Amino acid sequence: MSAIELRKVCKKFEQANKQLRNLRVLDNISLKAKKGEFIAVFGPNGCGKTTLLNIIAGIEKSSSGSVRIDGKCPALAKVGFVFQNYNESMLPWRTALGNIELAMEGQKISKKDRMRIAEHYLKKVGLSRHKNKYFYELSGGMKQLIAICRAFAYDPDILLMDEPFSSLDYSTTRKMELELLNVWRETAKTTIFVSHDIDEAVFLADKVIVFSKRPARVKGIIEIDLPRPRKLEMLSSKAFIRIRNKMLRLSEYET
Ligand SMILES: Nc1ncnc2c1ncn2[C@@H]1O[C@H](COP(=O)(O)OP(=O)(O)O)[C@@H](O)[C@H]1O
Ligand SMILES: [Mg+2]
């Protein structure tokens, strides 16, 4: 059984102005993720990537088609979600540690264990020395790493990440990706990571699903056969550039 399976998922949004036709966003999306797989969904802005994640998480309903997580409908699955804008989901008046711990409140885990788990993830991403800082005191990259730690600490069945690094500069983004892979490697959570950054998608994933412009269709699925652990030097390797070019040919960006 696949950890995540989408079959022919379509999504149309009704327009507020009834004169306008429904907005077609997802067109027959089928995809599968095996347990422990890291899938990147790569597509242009506005093509429907966030909508796809919302449907997998059960936040939004598809117009047709089916979504299964470990064979269950999304409402019954434990889904970790890292949003594009960290400020929407984190508490500025709590510390770094306090925000991660929040994921475990309401679960049957003692305060002591919650702190231990939160500290463990902070250490994994190299932020131990910032543990007692308030969330608002941290940089954008650190904030997203805290959001990522929180999603892992929740111990979900699957993890969904919506362009978590899209507001960061190139080199900070690459550093954050390495930290993310550090944590991911330990837990091997099935992950769907949405991105409009070609280097990011190739660097992180086992498999990249290339979306077209809206309405998003699957244009192709590319296996990333780069070894793990991934290293920054790989960004300039022949294998990386070969995969990158293949993706460029598949995507809208080809000339
Ligand atoms: N709740 C909604 N109601 C109507 N239109 C929406 C809604 N959510 C997203 N859209 C539209 O659907 C399209 C795809 O949006 P989105 O999934 O956010 O794209 P992406 O994440 O790939 O940038 C956009 O044109 C957006 O305006
Ligand atoms: Mg989006």
Tab-separated table of C-alpha atoms and ligand atoms in Angstrom:
chain	number	residue	atom	x	y	z
A	1	MET	CA	0.000	0.000	0.000
A	2	SER	CA	1.297	3.481	-0.871
A	3	ALA	CA	1.713	5.947	1.977
A	4	ILE	CA	0.021	8.565	-0.191
A	5	GLU	CA	-2.110	7.852	-3.230
A	6	LEU	CA	-4.031	10.354	-5.314
A	7	ARG	CA	-6.273	9.135	-8.097
A	8	LYS	CA	-7.511	11.514	-10.757
A	9	VAL	CA	-7.904	14.449	-8.400
A	10	CYS	CA	-9.633	17.457	-9.971
A	11	LYS	CA	-10.369	20.792	-8.329
A	12	LYS	CA	-12.486	23.673	-9.549
A	13	PHE	CA	-13.151	26.835	-7.557
A	14	GLU	CA	-16.439	28.613	-8.001
A	15	GLN	CA	-15.964	32.281	-8.767
A	16	ALA	CA	-17.642	34.873	-6.544
A	17	ASN	CA	-18.943	36.482	-9.743
A	18	LYS	CA	-21.396	33.852	-10.998
A	19	GLN	CA	-21.061	35.177	-14.550
A	20	LEU	CA	-17.528	33.803	-14.622
A	21	ARG	CA	-16.756	30.168	-15.281
A	22	ASN	CA	-15.388	27.995	-12.469
A	23	LEU	CA	-11.630	28.247	-12.080
A	24	ARG	CA	-10.041	24.917	-12.984
A	25	VAL	CA	-6.987	24.424	-10.780
A	26	LEU	CA	-6.129	20.713	-10.684
A	27	ASP	CA	-6.679	18.508	-13.731
A	28	ASN	CA	-6.645	14.745	-13.121
A	29	ILE	CA	-3.720	14.562	-10.727
A	30	SER	CA	-2.615	11.015	-9.942
A	31	LEU	CA	0.447	10.345	-7.831
A	32	LYS	CA	1.847	7.856	-5.373
A	33	ALA	CA	4.393	8.125	-2.589
A	34	LYS	CA	5.931	5.057	-1.010
A	35	LYS	CA	6.566	5.003	2.714
A	36	GLY	CA	9.642	7.069	3.548
A	37	GLU	CA	9.830	8.686	0.123
A	38	PHE	CA	10.606	12.368	-0.393
A	39	ILE	CA	8.551	13.705	-3.283
A	40	ALA	CA	8.902	17.220	-4.666
A	41	VAL	CA	6.111	18.823	-6.636
A	42	PHE	CA	7.581	21.421	-8.965
A	43	GLY	CA	5.447	23.922	-10.816
A	44	PRO	CA	5.039	27.613	-11.642
A	45	ASN	CA	3.418	30.115	-9.290
A	46	GLY	CA	-0.340	29.926	-9.293
A	47	CYS	CA	-0.573	26.472	-10.897
A	48	GLY	CA	-2.321	24.808	-7.947
A	49	LYS	CA	0.416	23.447	-5.662
A	50	THR	CA	-0.945	24.839	-2.391
A	51	THR	CA	-4.416	23.669	-3.391
A	52	LEU	CA	-2.999	20.172	-3.894
A	53	LEU	CA	-1.442	20.143	-0.399
A	54	ASN	CA	-4.654	21.465	1.141
A	55	ILE	CA	-6.567	18.610	-0.474
A	56	ILE	CA	-4.059	15.991	0.715
A	57	ALA	CA	-4.235	17.470	4.236
A	58	GLY	CA	-8.040	17.399	4.146
A	59	ILE	CA	-8.256	21.199	4.569
A	60	GLU	CA	-9.903	21.505	1.164
A	61	LYS	CA	-12.170	19.055	-0.691
A	62	SER	CA	-11.409	17.862	-4.207
A	63	SER	CA	-14.123	18.253	-6.858
A	64	SER	CA	-13.560	14.641	-7.932
A	65	GLY	CA	-11.042	11.847	-7.498
A	66	SER	CA	-9.692	10.260	-4.347
A	67	VAL	CA	-6.943	10.790	-1.780
A	68	ARG	CA	-5.689	8.039	0.525
A	69	ILE	CA	-3.072	8.261	3.254
A	70	ASP	CA	-1.975	4.810	4.434
A	71	GLY	CA	-5.258	3.633	2.908
A	72	LYS	CA	-7.323	6.100	4.982
A	73	CYS	CA	-9.120	9.262	4.036
A	74	PRO	CA	-7.174	12.439	4.986
A	75	ALA	CA	-9.492	13.272	7.893
A	76	LEU	CA	-8.366	10.106	9.690
A	77	ALA	CA	-4.651	10.575	9.074
A	78	LYS	CA	-2.132	12.512	11.113
A	79	VAL	CA	-0.743	15.140	8.751
A	80	GLY	CA	2.141	17.514	9.498
A	81	PHE	CA	2.011	20.755	7.513
A	82	VAL	CA	4.695	23.393	7.134
A	83	PHE	CA	3.112	26.503	5.645
A	84	GLN	CA	4.731	28.925	3.248
A	85	ASN	CA	4.278	31.758	5.715
A	86	TYR	CA	5.548	30.700	9.141
A	87	ASN	CA	3.974	33.695	10.844
A	88	GLU	CA	0.541	32.201	10.218
A	89	SER	CA	1.110	29.128	12.309
A	90	MET	CA	3.593	30.002	15.032
A	91	LEU	CA	3.228	31.876	18.306
A	92	PRO	CA	5.556	34.912	18.449
A	93	TRP	CA	5.362	35.207	22.231
A	94	ARG	CA	6.567	31.643	22.739
A	95	THR	CA	10.207	30.627	22.594
A	96	ALA	CA	11.740	28.455	19.868
A	97	LEU	CA	11.449	25.473	22.209
A	98	GLY	CA	7.933	26.449	23.263
A	99	ASN	CA	6.727	26.523	19.660
A	100	ILE	CA	8.048	23.031	18.967
A	101	GLU	CA	6.626	21.708	22.211
A	102	LEU	CA	3.233	23.024	21.155
A	103	ALA	CA	2.988	20.217	18.571
A	104	MET	CA	2.934	17.658	21.367
A	105	GLU	CA	0.480	19.357	23.694
A	106	GLY	CA	-2.741	17.403	23.766
A	107	GLN	CA	-0.838	14.167	23.143
A	108	LYS	CA	-0.106	11.839	26.022
A	109	ILE	CA	3.498	12.941	26.432
A	110	SER	CA	4.857	14.287	29.733
A	111	LYS	CA	6.198	17.844	29.853
A	112	LYS	CA	9.674	16.449	30.457
A	113	ASP	CA	9.510	14.252	27.352
A	114	ARG	CA	8.035	17.070	25.290
A	115	MET	CA	10.996	19.259	26.193
A	116	ARG	CA	13.443	16.442	25.477
A	117	ILE	CA	11.950	15.791	22.028
A	118	ALA	CA	11.816	19.531	21.215
A	119	GLU	CA	15.473	19.942	22.232
A	120	HIS	CA	16.425	16.934	20.125
A	121	TYR	CA	14.976	18.452	16.953
A	122	LEU	CA	16.446	21.871	17.667
A	123	LYS	CA	19.853	20.250	17.999
A	124	LYS	CA	19.374	18.359	14.728
A	125	VAL	CA	18.920	21.627	12.833
A	126	GLY	CA	21.768	23.339	14.685
A	127	LEU	CA	19.647	25.808	16.651
A	128	SER	CA	20.211	24.644	20.242
A	129	ARG	CA	21.758	27.929	21.267
A	130	HIS	CA	18.614	29.798	20.238
A	131	LYS	CA	16.208	27.587	22.157
A	132	ASN	CA	15.124	30.220	24.661
A	133	LYS	CA	14.735	33.049	22.161
A	134	TYR	CA	11.257	34.286	21.430
A	135	PHE	CA	10.002	33.320	18.009
A	136	TYR	CA	9.853	36.945	16.879
A	137	GLU	CA	13.561	37.363	17.659
A	138	LEU	CA	14.633	34.736	15.112
A	139	SER	CA	15.576	35.238	11.448
A	140	GLY	CA	13.297	34.064	8.632
A	141	GLY	CA	15.362	30.944	7.954
A	142	MET	CA	15.459	29.988	11.632
A	143	LYS	CA	11.718	30.498	11.917
A	144	GLN	CA	11.099	28.053	9.101
A	145	LEU	CA	13.432	25.509	10.676
A	146	ILE	CA	11.442	25.818	13.915
A	147	ALA	CA	8.235	25.250	11.948
A	148	ILE	CA	9.855	22.176	10.395
A	149	CYS	CA	11.011	20.880	13.817
A	150	ARG	CA	7.479	21.332	15.079
A	151	ALA	CA	6.064	19.299	12.202
A	152	PHE	CA	8.514	16.446	12.904
A	153	ALA	CA	7.880	16.604	16.665
A	154	TYR	CA	4.177	16.065	15.980
A	155	ASP	CA	5.228	12.653	14.622
A	156	PRO	CA	2.787	12.689	11.691
A	157	ASP	CA	1.970	9.865	9.251
A	158	ILE	CA	3.029	12.165	6.424
A	159	LEU	CA	4.631	15.590	6.095
A	160	LEU	CA	3.541	18.314	3.692
A	161	MET	CA	5.727	21.349	3.100
A	162	ASP	CA	4.607	24.336	1.103
A	163	GLU	CA	7.613	26.253	-0.252
A	164	PRO	CA	8.962	26.825	3.270
A	165	PHE	CA	12.129	28.558	2.049
A	166	SER	CA	10.710	30.652	-0.768
A	167	SER	CA	11.304	33.988	0.975
A	168	LEU	CA	14.981	33.280	1.725
A	169	ASP	CA	18.033	34.144	-0.353
A	170	TYR	CA	19.853	31.508	-2.426
A	171	SER	CA	22.614	30.512	-0.010
A	172	THR	CA	20.398	30.571	3.111
A	173	THR	CA	17.927	28.378	1.243
A	174	ARG	CA	20.624	25.793	0.420
A	175	LYS	CA	21.731	25.737	4.095
A	176	MET	CA	18.157	25.295	5.286
A	177	GLU	CA	17.676	22.429	2.829
A	178	LEU	CA	20.673	20.616	4.305
A	179	GLU	CA	19.255	21.048	7.819
A	180	LEU	CA	15.879	19.792	6.651
A	181	LEU	CA	17.483	16.685	5.130
A	182	ASN	CA	19.327	16.087	8.413
A	183	VAL	CA	16.077	15.770	10.318
A	184	TRP	CA	14.239	13.997	7.549
A	185	ARG	CA	16.951	11.314	7.214
A	186	GLU	CA	16.541	10.361	10.860
A	187	THR	CA	12.775	9.907	10.739
A	188	ALA	CA	12.297	9.011	7.050
A	189	LYS	CA	8.810	10.506	7.046
A	190	THR	CA	6.924	10.302	3.784
A	191	THR	CA	7.123	13.877	2.543
A	192	ILE	CA	5.579	15.984	-0.183
A	193	PHE	CA	7.515	19.198	-0.651
A	194	VAL	CA	6.121	21.834	-2.982
A	195	SER	CA	8.506	24.168	-4.765
A	196	HIS	CA	8.851	26.496	-7.723
A	197	ASP	CA	12.661	26.333	-7.396
A	198	ILE	CA	14.223	23.756	-9.700
A	199	ASP	CA	17.469	23.368	-7.685
A	200	GLU	CA	15.511	22.872	-4.502
A	201	ALA	CA	13.254	20.198	-5.979
A	202	VAL	CA	16.167	18.208	-7.433
A	203	PHE	CA	18.426	18.643	-4.398
A	204	LEU	CA	15.861	17.407	-1.892
A	205	ALA	CA	13.781	14.757	-3.552
A	206	ASP	CA	13.783	11.100	-4.527
A	207	LYS	CA	11.286	11.922	-7.243
A	208	VAL	CA	10.063	15.201	-8.761
A	209	ILE	CA	6.578	15.574	-10.141
A	210	VAL	CA	6.521	18.352	-12.716
A	211	PHE	CA	3.290	20.310	-12.969
A	212	SER	CA	2.087	22.394	-15.899
A	213	LYS	CA	0.655	25.888	-15.599
A	214	ARG	CA	-2.903	26.111	-14.227
A	215	PRO	CA	-4.868	23.939	-14.412
A	216	ALA	CA	-2.047	21.779	-13.113
A	217	ARG	CA	-1.488	18.517	-14.955
A	218	VAL	CA	1.350	16.077	-14.326
A	219	LYS	CA	3.782	16.761	-17.177
A	220	GLY	CA	6.266	14.168	-16.052
A	221	ILE	CA	7.815	12.343	-13.118
A	222	ILE	CA	11.580	12.420	-12.756
A	223	GLU	CA	13.503	9.967	-10.597
A	224	ILE	CA	16.421	11.648	-8.838
A	225	ASP	CA	19.191	9.099	-8.675
A	226	LEU	CA	21.673	11.295	-6.766
A	227	PRO	CA	23.184	9.527	-3.746
A	228	ARG	CA	22.247	10.415	-0.174
A	229	PRO	CA	23.268	12.154	1.963
A	230	ARG	CA	23.018	15.044	-0.457
A	231	LYS	CA	25.915	17.514	-0.412
A	232	LEU	CA	26.129	21.083	-1.675
A	233	GLU	CA	28.901	20.110	-4.152
A	234	MET	CA	26.285	18.046	-5.968
A	235	LEU	CA	24.619	21.240	-7.196
A	236	SER	CA	27.365	21.616	-9.777
A	237	SER	CA	27.819	17.930	-10.622
A	238	LYS	CA	27.160	16.545	-14.100
A	239	ALA	CA	24.395	14.301	-12.800
A	240	PHE	CA	22.621	17.257	-11.171
A	241	ILE	CA	22.828	19.377	-14.307
A	242	ARG	CA	21.575	16.496	-16.461
A	243	ILE	CA	18.484	16.120	-14.249
A	244	ARG	CA	17.993	19.886	-14.111
A	245	ASN	CA	18.045	20.093	-17.914
A	246	LYS	CA	15.554	17.266	-18.181
A	247	MET	CA	13.247	19.179	-15.875
A	248	LEU	CA	13.692	22.389	-17.821
A	249	ARG	CA	12.725	20.561	-20.997
A	250	LEU	CA	9.590	19.255	-19.316
A	251	SER	CA	8.534	22.509	-17.670
A	252	GLU	CA	7.212	25.729	-19.139
A	253	TYR	CA	10.598	27.371	-18.941
A	254	GLU	CA	11.990	25.742	-22.062
A	255	THR	CA	12.766	28.167	-24.842
B	1	LIG	N1	-10.136	29.267	-2.022
B	1	LIG	C1	-9.976	29.684	-3.275
B	1	LIG	N2	-10.996	30.205	-3.986
B	1	LIG	C2	-10.834	30.586	-5.265
B	1	LIG	N3	-9.679	30.498	-5.945
B	1	LIG	C3	-8.607	29.997	-5.290
B	1	LIG	C4	-8.695	29.562	-3.935
B	1	LIG	N4	-7.477	29.099	-3.557
B	1	LIG	C5	-6.674	29.249	-4.625
B	1	LIG	N5	-7.358	29.794	-5.671
B	1	LIG	C6	-6.793	30.038	-7.012
B	1	LIG	O1	-6.307	28.812	-7.514
B	1	LIG	C7	-5.125	29.022	-8.265
B	1	LIG	C8	-4.008	28.128	-7.708
B	1	LIG	O2	-3.643	28.609	-6.421
B	1	LIG	P1	-2.546	27.918	-5.516
B	1	LIG	O3	-2.924	26.502	-5.282
B	1	LIG	O4	-2.364	28.772	-4.333
B	1	LIG	O5	-1.254	27.974	-6.479
B	1	LIG	P2	0.297	27.780	-6.153
B	1	LIG	O6	0.418	27.314	-4.751
B	1	LIG	O7	0.795	26.794	-7.167
B	1	LIG	O8	0.949	29.122	-6.356
B	1	LIG	C9	-4.823	30.502	-8.202
B	1	LIG	O9	-5.294	31.096	-9.382
B	1	LIG	C10	-5.590	30.970	-6.988
B	1	LIG	O10	-5.985	32.313	-7.133
B	2	MG	MG	1.382	28.162	-3.114
